[in-house]
Coordinates of C-alpha atoms in Angstrom, one line a residue:
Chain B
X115 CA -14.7 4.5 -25.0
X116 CA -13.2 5.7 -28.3
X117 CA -11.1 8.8 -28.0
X118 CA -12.7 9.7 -31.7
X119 CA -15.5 7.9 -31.4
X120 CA -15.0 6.1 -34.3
X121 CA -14.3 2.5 -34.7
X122 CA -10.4 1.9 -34.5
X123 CA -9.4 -1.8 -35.4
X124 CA -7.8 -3.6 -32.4
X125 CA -4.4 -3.8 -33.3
X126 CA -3.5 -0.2 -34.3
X127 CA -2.6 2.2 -32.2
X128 CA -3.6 6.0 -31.2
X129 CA -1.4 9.0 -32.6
X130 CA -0.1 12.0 -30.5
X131 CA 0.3 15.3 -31.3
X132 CA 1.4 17.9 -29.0
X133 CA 2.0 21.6 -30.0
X134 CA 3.9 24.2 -27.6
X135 CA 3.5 21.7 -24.9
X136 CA 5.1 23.6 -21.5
X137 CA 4.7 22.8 -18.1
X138 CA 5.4 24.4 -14.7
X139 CA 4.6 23.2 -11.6
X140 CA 3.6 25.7 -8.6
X141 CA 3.4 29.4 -9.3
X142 CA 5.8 32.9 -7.8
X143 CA 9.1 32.0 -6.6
X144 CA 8.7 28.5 -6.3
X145 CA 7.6 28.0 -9.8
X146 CA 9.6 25.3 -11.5
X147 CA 9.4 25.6 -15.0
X148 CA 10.0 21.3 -15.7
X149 CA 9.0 21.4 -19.6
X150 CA 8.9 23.1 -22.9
X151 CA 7.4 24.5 -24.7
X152 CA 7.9 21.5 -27.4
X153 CA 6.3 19.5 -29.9
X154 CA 5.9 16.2 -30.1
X155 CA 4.2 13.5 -33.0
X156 CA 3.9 10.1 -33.0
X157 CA 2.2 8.4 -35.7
X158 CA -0.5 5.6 -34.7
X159 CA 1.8 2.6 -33.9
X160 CA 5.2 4.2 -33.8
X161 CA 7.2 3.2 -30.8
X162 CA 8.8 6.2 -29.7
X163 CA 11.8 6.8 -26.9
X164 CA 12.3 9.7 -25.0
X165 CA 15.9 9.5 -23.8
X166 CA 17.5 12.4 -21.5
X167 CA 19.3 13.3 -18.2
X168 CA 17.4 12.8 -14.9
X169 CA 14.8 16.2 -14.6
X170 CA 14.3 17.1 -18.2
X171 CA 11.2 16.3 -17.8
X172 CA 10.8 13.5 -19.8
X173 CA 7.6 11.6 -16.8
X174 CA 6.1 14.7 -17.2
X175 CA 6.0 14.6 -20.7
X176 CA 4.0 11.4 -20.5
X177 CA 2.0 12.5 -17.5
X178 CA 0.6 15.0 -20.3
X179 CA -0.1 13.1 -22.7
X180 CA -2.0 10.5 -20.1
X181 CA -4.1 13.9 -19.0
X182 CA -3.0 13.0 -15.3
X183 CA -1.4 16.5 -15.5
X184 CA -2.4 19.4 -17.2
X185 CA -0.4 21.4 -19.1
X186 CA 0.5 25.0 -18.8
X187 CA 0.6 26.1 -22.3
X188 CA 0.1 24.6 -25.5
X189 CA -2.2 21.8 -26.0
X190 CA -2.1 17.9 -26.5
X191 CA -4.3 15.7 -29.3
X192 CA -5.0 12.3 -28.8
X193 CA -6.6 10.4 -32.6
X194 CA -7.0 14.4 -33.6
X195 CA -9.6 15.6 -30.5
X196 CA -8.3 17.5 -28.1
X197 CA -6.9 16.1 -24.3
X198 CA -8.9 17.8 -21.5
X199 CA -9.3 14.5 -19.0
X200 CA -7.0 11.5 -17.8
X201 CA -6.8 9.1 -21.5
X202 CA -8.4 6.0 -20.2
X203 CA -7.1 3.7 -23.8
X204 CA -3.9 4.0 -22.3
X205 CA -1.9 0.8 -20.3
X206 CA 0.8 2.9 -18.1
X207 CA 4.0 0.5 -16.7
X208 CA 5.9 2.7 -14.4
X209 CA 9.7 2.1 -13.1
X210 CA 8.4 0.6 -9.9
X211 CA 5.9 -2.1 -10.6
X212 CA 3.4 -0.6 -8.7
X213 CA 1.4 -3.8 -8.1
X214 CA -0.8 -3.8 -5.3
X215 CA 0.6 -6.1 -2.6
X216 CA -2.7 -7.5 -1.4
X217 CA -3.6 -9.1 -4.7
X218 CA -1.6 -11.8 -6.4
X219 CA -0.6 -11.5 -10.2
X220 CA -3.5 -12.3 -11.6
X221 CA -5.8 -10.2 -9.9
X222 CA -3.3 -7.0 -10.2
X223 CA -3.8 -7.8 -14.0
X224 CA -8.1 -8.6 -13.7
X225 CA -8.3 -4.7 -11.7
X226 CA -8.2 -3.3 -14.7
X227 CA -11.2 -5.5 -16.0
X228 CA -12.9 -5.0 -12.1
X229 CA -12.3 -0.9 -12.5
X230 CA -13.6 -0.6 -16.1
X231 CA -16.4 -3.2 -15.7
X232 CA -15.4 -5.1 -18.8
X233 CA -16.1 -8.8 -19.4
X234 CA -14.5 -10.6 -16.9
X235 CA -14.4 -14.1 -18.6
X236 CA -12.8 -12.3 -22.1
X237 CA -10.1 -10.3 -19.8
X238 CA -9.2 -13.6 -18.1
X239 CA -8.5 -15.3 -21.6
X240 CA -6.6 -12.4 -22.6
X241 CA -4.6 -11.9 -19.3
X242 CA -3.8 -16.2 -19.8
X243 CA -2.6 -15.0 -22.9
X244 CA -0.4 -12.6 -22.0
X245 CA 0.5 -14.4 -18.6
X246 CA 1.7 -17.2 -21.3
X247 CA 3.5 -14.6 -23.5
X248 CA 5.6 -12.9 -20.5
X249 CA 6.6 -16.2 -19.1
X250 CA 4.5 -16.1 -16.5
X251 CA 2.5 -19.2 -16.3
X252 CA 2.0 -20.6 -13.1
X253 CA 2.7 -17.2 -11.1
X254 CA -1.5 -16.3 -11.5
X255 CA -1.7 -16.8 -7.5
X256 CA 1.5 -15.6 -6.0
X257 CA 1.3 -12.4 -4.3
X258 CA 4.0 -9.5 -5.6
X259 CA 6.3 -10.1 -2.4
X260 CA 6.7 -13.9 -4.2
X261 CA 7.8 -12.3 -7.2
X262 CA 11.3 -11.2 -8.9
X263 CA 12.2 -7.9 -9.5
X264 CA 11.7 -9.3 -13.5
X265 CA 8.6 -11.1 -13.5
X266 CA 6.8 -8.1 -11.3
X267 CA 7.6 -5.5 -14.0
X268 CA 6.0 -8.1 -16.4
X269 CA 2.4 -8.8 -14.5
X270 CA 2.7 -4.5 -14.8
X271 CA 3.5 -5.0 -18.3
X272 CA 0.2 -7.3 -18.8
X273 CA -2.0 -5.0 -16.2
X274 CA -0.9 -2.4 -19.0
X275 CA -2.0 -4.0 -21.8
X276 CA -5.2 -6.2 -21.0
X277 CA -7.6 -4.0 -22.1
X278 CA -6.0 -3.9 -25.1
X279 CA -5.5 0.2 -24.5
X280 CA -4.0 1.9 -28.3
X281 CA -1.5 3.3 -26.4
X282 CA 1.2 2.4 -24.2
X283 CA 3.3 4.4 -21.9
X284 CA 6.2 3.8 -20.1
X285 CA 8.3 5.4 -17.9
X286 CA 11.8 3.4 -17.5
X287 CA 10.1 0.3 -17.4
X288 CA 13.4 -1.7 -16.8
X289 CA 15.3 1.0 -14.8
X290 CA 15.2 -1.6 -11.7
X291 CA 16.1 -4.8 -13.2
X292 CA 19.3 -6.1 -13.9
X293 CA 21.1 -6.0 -17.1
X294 CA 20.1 -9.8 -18.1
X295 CA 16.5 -9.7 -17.1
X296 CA 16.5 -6.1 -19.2
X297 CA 17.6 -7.6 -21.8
X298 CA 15.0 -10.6 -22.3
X299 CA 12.7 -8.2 -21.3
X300 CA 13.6 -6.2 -23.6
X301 CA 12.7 -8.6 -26.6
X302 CA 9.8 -10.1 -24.7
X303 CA 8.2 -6.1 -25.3
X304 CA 9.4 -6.0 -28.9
X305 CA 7.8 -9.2 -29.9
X306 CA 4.0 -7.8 -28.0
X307 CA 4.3 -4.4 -30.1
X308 CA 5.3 -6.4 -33.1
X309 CA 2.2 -8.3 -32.9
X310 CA -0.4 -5.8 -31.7
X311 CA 1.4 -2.2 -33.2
X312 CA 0.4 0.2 -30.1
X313 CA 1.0 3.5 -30.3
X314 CA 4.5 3.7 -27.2
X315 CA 6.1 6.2 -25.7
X316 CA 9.0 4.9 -23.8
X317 CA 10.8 6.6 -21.2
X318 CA 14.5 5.8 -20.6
X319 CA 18.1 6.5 -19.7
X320 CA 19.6 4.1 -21.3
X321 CA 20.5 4.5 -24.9
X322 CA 20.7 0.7 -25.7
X323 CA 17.1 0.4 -24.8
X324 CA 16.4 3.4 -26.6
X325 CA 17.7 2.0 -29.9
X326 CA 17.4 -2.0 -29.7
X327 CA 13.5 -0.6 -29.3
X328 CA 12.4 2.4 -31.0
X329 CA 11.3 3.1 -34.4
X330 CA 12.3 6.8 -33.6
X331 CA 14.1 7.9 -30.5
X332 CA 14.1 11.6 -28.9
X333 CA 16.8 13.5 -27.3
X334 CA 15.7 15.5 -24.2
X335 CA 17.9 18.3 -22.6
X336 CA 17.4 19.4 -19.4
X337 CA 16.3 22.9 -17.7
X338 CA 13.9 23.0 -19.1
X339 CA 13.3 20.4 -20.6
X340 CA 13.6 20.3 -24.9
X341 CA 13.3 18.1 -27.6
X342 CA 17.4 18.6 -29.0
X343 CA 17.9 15.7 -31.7
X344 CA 15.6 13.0 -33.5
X345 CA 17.0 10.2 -34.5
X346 CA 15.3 7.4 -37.0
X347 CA 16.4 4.1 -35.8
X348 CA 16.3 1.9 -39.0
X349 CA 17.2 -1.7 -38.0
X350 CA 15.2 -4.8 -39.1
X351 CA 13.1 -6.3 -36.6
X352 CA 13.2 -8.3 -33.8
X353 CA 16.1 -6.9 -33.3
X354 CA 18.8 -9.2 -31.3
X355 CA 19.9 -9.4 -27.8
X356 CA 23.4 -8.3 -28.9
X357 CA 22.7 -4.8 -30.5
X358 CA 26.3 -4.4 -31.4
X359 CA 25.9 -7.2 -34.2
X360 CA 24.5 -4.4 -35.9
X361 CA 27.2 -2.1 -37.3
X362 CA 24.5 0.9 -37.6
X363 CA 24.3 0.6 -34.2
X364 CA 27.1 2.0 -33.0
X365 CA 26.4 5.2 -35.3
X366 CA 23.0 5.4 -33.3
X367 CA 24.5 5.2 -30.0
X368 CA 27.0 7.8 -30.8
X369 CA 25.0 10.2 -32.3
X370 CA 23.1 10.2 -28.6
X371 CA 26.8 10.4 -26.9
X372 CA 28.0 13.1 -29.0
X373 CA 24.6 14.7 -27.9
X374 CA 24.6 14.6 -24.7
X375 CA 28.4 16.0 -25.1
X376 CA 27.6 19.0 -26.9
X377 CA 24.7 19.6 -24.3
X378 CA 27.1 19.5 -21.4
X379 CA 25.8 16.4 -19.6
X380 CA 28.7 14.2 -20.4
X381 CA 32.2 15.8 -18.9
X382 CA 35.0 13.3 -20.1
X383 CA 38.5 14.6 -19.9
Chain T
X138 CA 3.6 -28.1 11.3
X139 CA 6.4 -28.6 14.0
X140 CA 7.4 -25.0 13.7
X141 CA 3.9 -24.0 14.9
X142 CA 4.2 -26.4 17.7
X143 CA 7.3 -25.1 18.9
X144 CA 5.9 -21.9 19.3
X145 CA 3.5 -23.1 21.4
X146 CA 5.2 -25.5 23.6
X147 CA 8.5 -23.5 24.3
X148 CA 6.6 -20.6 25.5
X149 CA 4.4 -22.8 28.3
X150 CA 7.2 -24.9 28.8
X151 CA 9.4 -21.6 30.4
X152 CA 6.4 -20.3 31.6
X153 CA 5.6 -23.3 33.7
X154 CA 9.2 -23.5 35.0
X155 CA 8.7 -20.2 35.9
X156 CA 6.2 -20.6 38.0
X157 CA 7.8 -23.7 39.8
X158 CA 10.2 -21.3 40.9
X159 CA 7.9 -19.5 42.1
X160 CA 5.9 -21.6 44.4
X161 CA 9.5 -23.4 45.6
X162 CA 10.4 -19.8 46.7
X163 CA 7.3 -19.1 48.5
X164 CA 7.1 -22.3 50.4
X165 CA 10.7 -22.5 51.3
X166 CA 10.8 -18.8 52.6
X167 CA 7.4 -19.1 54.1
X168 CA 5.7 -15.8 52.2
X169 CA 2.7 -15.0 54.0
X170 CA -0.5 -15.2 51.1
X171 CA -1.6 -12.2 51.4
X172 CA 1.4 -10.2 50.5
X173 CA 2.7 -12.9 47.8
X174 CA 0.9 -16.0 47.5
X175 CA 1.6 -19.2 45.7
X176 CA 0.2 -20.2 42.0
X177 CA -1.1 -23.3 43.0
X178 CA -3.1 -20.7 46.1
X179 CA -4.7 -18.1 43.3
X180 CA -5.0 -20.4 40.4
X181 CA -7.0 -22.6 42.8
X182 CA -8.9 -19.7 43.6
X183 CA -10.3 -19.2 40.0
X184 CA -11.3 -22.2 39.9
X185 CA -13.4 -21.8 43.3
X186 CA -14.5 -17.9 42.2
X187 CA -15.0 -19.0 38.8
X188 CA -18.4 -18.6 38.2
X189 CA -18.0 -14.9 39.7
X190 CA -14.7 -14.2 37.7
X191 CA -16.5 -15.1 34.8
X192 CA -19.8 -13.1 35.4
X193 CA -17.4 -10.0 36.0
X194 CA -14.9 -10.8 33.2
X195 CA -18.0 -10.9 30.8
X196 CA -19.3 -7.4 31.9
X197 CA -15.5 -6.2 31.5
X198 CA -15.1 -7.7 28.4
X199 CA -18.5 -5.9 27.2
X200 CA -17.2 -2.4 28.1
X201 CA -13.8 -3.0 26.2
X202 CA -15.2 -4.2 23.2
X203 CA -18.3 -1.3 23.1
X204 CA -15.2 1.1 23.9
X205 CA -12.6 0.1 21.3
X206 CA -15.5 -0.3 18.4
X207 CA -16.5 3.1 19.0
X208 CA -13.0 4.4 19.4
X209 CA -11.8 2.3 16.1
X210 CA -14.6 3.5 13.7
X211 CA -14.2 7.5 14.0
X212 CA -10.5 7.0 14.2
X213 CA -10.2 5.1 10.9
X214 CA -12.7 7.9 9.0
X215 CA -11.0 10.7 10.4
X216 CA -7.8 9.5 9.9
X217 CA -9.2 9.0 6.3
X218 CA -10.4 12.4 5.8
X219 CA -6.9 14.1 7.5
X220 CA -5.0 12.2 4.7
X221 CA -7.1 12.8 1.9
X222 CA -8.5 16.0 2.4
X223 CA -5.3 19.2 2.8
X224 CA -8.3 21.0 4.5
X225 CA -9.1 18.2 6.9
X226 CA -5.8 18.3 7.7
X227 CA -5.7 21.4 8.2
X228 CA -8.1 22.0 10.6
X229 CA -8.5 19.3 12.6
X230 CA -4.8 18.0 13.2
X231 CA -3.3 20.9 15.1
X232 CA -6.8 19.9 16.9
X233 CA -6.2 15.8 17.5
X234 CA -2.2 16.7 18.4
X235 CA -2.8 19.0 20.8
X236 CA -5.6 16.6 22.4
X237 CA -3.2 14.0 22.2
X238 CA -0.7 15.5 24.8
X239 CA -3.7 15.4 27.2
X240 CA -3.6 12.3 29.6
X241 CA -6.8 11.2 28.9
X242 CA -7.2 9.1 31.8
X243 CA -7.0 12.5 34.2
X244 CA -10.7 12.9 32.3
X245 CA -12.4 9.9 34.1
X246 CA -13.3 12.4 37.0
X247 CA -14.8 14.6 34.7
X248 CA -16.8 11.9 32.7
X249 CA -17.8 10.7 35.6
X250 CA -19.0 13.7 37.5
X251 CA -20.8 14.6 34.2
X252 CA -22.3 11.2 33.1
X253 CA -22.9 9.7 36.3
X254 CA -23.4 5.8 37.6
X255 CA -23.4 3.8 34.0
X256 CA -21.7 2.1 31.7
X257 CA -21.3 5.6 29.6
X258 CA -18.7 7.3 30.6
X259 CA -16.6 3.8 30.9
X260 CA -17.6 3.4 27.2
X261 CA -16.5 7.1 26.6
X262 CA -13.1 7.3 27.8
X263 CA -11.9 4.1 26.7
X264 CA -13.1 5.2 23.1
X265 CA -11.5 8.4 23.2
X266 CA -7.9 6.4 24.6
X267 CA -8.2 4.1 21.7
X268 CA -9.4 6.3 18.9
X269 CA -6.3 8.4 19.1
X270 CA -3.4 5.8 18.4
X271 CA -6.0 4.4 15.5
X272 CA -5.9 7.8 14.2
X273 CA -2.6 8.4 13.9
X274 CA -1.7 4.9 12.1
X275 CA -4.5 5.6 9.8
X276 CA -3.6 8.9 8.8
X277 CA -0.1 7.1 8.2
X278 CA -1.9 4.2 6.7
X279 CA -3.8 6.2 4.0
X280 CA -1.0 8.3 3.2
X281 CA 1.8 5.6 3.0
X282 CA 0.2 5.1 -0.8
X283 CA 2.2 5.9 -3.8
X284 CA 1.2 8.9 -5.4
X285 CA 1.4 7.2 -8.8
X286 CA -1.0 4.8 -7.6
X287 CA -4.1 7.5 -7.5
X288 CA -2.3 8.0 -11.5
X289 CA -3.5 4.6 -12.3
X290 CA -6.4 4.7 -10.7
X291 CA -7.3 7.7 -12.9
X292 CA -6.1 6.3 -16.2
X293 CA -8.1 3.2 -15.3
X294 CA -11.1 5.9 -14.9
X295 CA -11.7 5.0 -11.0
X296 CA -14.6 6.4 -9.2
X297 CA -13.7 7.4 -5.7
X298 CA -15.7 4.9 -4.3
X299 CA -13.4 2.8 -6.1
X300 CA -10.3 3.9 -5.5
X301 CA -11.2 3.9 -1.8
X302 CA -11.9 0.2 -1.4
X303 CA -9.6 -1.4 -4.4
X304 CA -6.8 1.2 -3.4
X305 CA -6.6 3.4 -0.1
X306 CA -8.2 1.1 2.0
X307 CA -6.1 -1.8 1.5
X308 CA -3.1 0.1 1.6
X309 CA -3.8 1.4 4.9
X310 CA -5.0 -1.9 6.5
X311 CA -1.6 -3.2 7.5
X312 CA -0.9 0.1 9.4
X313 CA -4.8 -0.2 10.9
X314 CA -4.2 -3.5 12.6
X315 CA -0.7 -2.8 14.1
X316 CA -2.6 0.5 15.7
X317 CA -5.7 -2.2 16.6
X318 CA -3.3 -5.2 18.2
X319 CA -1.9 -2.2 20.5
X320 CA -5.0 -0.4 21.1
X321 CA -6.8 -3.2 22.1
X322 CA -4.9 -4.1 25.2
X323 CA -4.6 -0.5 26.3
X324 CA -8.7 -0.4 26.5
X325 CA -8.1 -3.4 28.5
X326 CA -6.0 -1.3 31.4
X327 CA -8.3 1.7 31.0
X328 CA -11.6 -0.1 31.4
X329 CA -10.0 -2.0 34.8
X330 CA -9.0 1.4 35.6
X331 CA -12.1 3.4 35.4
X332 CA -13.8 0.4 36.9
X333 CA -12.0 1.1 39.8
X334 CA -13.4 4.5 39.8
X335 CA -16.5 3.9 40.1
X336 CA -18.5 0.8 39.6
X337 CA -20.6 -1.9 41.3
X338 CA -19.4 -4.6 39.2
X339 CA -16.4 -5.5 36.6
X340 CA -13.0 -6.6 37.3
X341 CA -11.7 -3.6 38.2
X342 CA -14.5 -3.6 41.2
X343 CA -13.3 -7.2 42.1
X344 CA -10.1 -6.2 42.2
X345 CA -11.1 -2.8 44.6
X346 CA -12.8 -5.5 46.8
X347 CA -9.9 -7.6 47.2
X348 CA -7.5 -5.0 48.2
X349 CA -9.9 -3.6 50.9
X350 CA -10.2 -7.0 52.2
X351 CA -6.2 -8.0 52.1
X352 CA -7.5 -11.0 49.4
X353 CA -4.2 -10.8 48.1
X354 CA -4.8 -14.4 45.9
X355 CA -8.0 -12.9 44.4
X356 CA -6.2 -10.2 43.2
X357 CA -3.4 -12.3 41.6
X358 CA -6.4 -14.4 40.1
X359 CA -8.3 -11.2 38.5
X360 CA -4.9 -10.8 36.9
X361 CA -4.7 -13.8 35.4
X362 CA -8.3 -13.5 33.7
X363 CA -7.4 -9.8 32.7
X364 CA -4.4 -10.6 31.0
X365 CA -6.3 -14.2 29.5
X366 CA -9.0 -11.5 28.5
X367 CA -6.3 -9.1 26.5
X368 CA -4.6 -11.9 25.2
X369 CA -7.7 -13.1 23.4
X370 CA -8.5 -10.3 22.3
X371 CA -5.5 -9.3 20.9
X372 CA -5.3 -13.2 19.1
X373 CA -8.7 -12.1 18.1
X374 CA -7.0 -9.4 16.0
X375 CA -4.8 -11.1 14.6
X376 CA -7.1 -14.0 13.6
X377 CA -9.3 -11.4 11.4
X378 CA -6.4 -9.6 10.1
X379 CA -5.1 -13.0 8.2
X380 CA -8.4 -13.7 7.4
X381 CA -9.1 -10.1 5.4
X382 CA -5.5 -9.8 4.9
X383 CA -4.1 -12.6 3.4
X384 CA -1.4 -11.2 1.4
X385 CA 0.3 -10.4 4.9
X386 CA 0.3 -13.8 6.1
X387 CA 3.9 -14.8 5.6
X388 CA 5.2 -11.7 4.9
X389 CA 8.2 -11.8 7.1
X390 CA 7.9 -8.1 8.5
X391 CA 4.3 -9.5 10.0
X392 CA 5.2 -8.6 13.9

């Protein structure tokens, strides 16, 4: 199952590294080039953010590097060999939760165990384990329609990571929540990476995500879409519910906004 | 608990008074049976025919439920194959919606003139009445998933077969049984209907009888069973469907 083929301990994660990565979708006049080219490398482990402006291709960046879509030009390497199917030791959360409503939490979390025909009493312990970890003991039986907006996006977070994939990918995980359950969520992620160090790739908008979570975050333009600024987030970790106790923070955080000026997509007058 | 009762007993309760009224009109306006006659006239009359009604409702029954199988299972596959398939699609729908304008009960003539005396052609044109509307939920059904669903399914390394029954199928089942609770009453009509037609035995024959011999009351009673028939049936559904889907079962949009 090994991308490599070689042994990788348990807790590490897989590295990426994309070169001239481009991507348009269709071909003649209704060719819409969404991506690229770029490069992108992220270390085994790293938690990485994409942040940009609606369109600039930022899900289709991850749907490359997942090999559910192929790219145009350039190629993508996963542990150092070469993408050319979907990745399967890979957890995906989308915005949506994308549970299936005809199965309660538990069994939305145990498909992934059913589907790769792993050992179903292991799985369950670790899907108890990560039910306990997400604060979501006692919701094992409830179908998604029982759910909150919150604790659906975490049974997608646990049907993401049960198989203990080395890579995680998200694609504005919290977009639909509310700014409290964001932010718990938030640190309820960061403490999971913290103890098991999987290679992420986090898709967002918003820049306080971006910063209270990654190690490095990227800045995407749009049409099309490019890599414009890289910024090293260096703040101890777990890092608090109020970012702004951190005085770096703000430096972060403006660095994006003065970005995203220069680019155009703010307009303040 | 209560809520289930009230349910039940509301409904009878208006239905009852409703037939009071009924027989109170009759008698005090002195309506001759055989144009309307009383409840108390044709519900006695099941009970005195009931032996017949029930040999007759069974055969009925029989034709309805051969009928709406064989309609259900192409309608389902194809409806499968339209959605998942562009080329399916392409081909066949311009096919189904064109056939779909055609009132398919105008074809009983033609069945019948080709297939004769039997149970067949019943069989036949009740299939093809159901299999359309079965279709066109199905197609809606399968394609009513999210597209980012078939992207898990990939990264999870799903085989189709898979993907089929721990995705599509579910997905589509909700859509399924609202096309099978309404299908399943229309094969009721169009069996009755055909039966008319031409047959030797059935409701719809019963029914035929009665008119040519002004039985008014045994009409009004062949009602009764057809609509007891279709209303069983269609409880029938809705029995399996909270048994194989019990996610829906308080799911408030459940009509």
């Amino acid at each position: 199952m090994r991308a490599n083929g070689q042994e990788r301990a348990a807790d590490t994660g897989a590295s990426i590294a994309g070169r001239g990565i481009k991507k348009v979708f269709g071909t003649g006049p209704s060719a819409h080039h969404a991506l690229g080219p770029i490069d992108l490398d992220v270390k085994p482990g790293e938690f990485v953010s994409l942040i940009g402006p609606s369109g600039c291709g930022k899900s289709t960046t991850m749907l490359l590097v997942a090999g559910l879509e192929k790219t145009t030009e350039g190629k993508i390497e996963i542990d150092g060999v070469p993408l050319s199917a979907p990745l399967s030791e890979v957890g995906i959360v989308f915005q949506d939760h994308l549970l299936l409503e005809f199965r309660t939490a538990i069994r939305n979390v145990m498909l992934q165990q059913e589907i790769r025909r792993l050992d179903r009493q292991e799985l369950r312990e670790r899907a108890d384990a990560l039910f306990e970890k997400l604060g979501l003991t006692g919701a094992e039986n409830r179908y998604p329609w029982q759910l909150s907006g919150g604790m659906r996006q975490r049974v997608s977070i646990a049907r993401a990571l049960v198989h203990q994939p080395s890579m995680l990918l998200m694609d504005e995980p919290f977009g639909a929540l509310d700014a409290i359950t964001r932010t718990q969520i938030r640190h309820d992620l960061e403490m999971l990476w913290l103890e098991t160090r999987k290679t992420v790739l986090f898709i967002t908008h918003s820049i306080e995500e971006a910063v209270g979570l990654s190690d490095r975050v990227l800045v995407m333009s749009d049409g099309p879409g490019k890599i414009v600024d890289e910024i090293h987030i260096d703040l101890p970790r777990p890092r608090p519910a109020h970012l702004g106790d951190y005085p770096d923070f703000a430096q972060y955080a403006q660095r994006v906004y003065t970005t995203f000026e220069k680019l155009g997509i703010y307009k303040f007058k | 608990m209560t809520g289930m009762l009230k349910r039940v007993y509301e409904p009878a309760l208006w239905f009852a008074g409703l037939l009071i009224v009924w027989e109170v009109l009759v008698r005090a306006f002195d309506v001759q049976s055989f144009i309307l006659p009383a409840p108390s006239v044709f519900l006695v009359r099941i009970f005195h025919d009931f032996d017949r009604l029930l040999l007759q409702g069974a055969i009925t029954t029989k034709l309805i439920l051969y009928g709406f199988v064989a309609g259900t299972i192409p309608g389902v596959v194809l409806g499968y194959l339209i959605a998942s398939f562009r080329i399916c699609e392409r081909l066949l729908y311009p096919l189904v919606v064109f056939i779909q304008g055609l009132p398919k009960i105008t074809l009983a003539p033609l069945l019948l003139v080709w297939f004769g005396f039997s149970d067949f052609p019943k069989i036949l044109l009740t299939s093809l009445i159901t299999f359309f509307p079965i279709l066109v939920d199905s197609v809606a059904g399968f394609k009513s998933m999210d597209r980012r669903h078939y992207y898990l399914s990939r990264s999870m390394g799903a085989s189709g077969w898979q993907t089929f029954w721990r995705f599509q199928l579910p997905s589509a089942a909700p859509n399924i049984f609202s096309g099978l609770k309404i299908t399943i009453v229309i094969a009721v009509t169009v069996v009755i209907v055909v039966e008319w037609l031409n047959s030797n035995n059935g409701l719809g024959h019963v029914v035929l009888r009665a008119m040519d011999s002004h039985d008014t009351p045994l009409i009004f009673a062949v009602l009764v069973v057809a609509s007891t028939i279709g209303v069983f049936l269609n409880y029938g559904i809705v029995v399996l469907e909270n048994v194989l889907l019990p996610w829906r079962r308080g799911v408030e949009d459940n009509a």
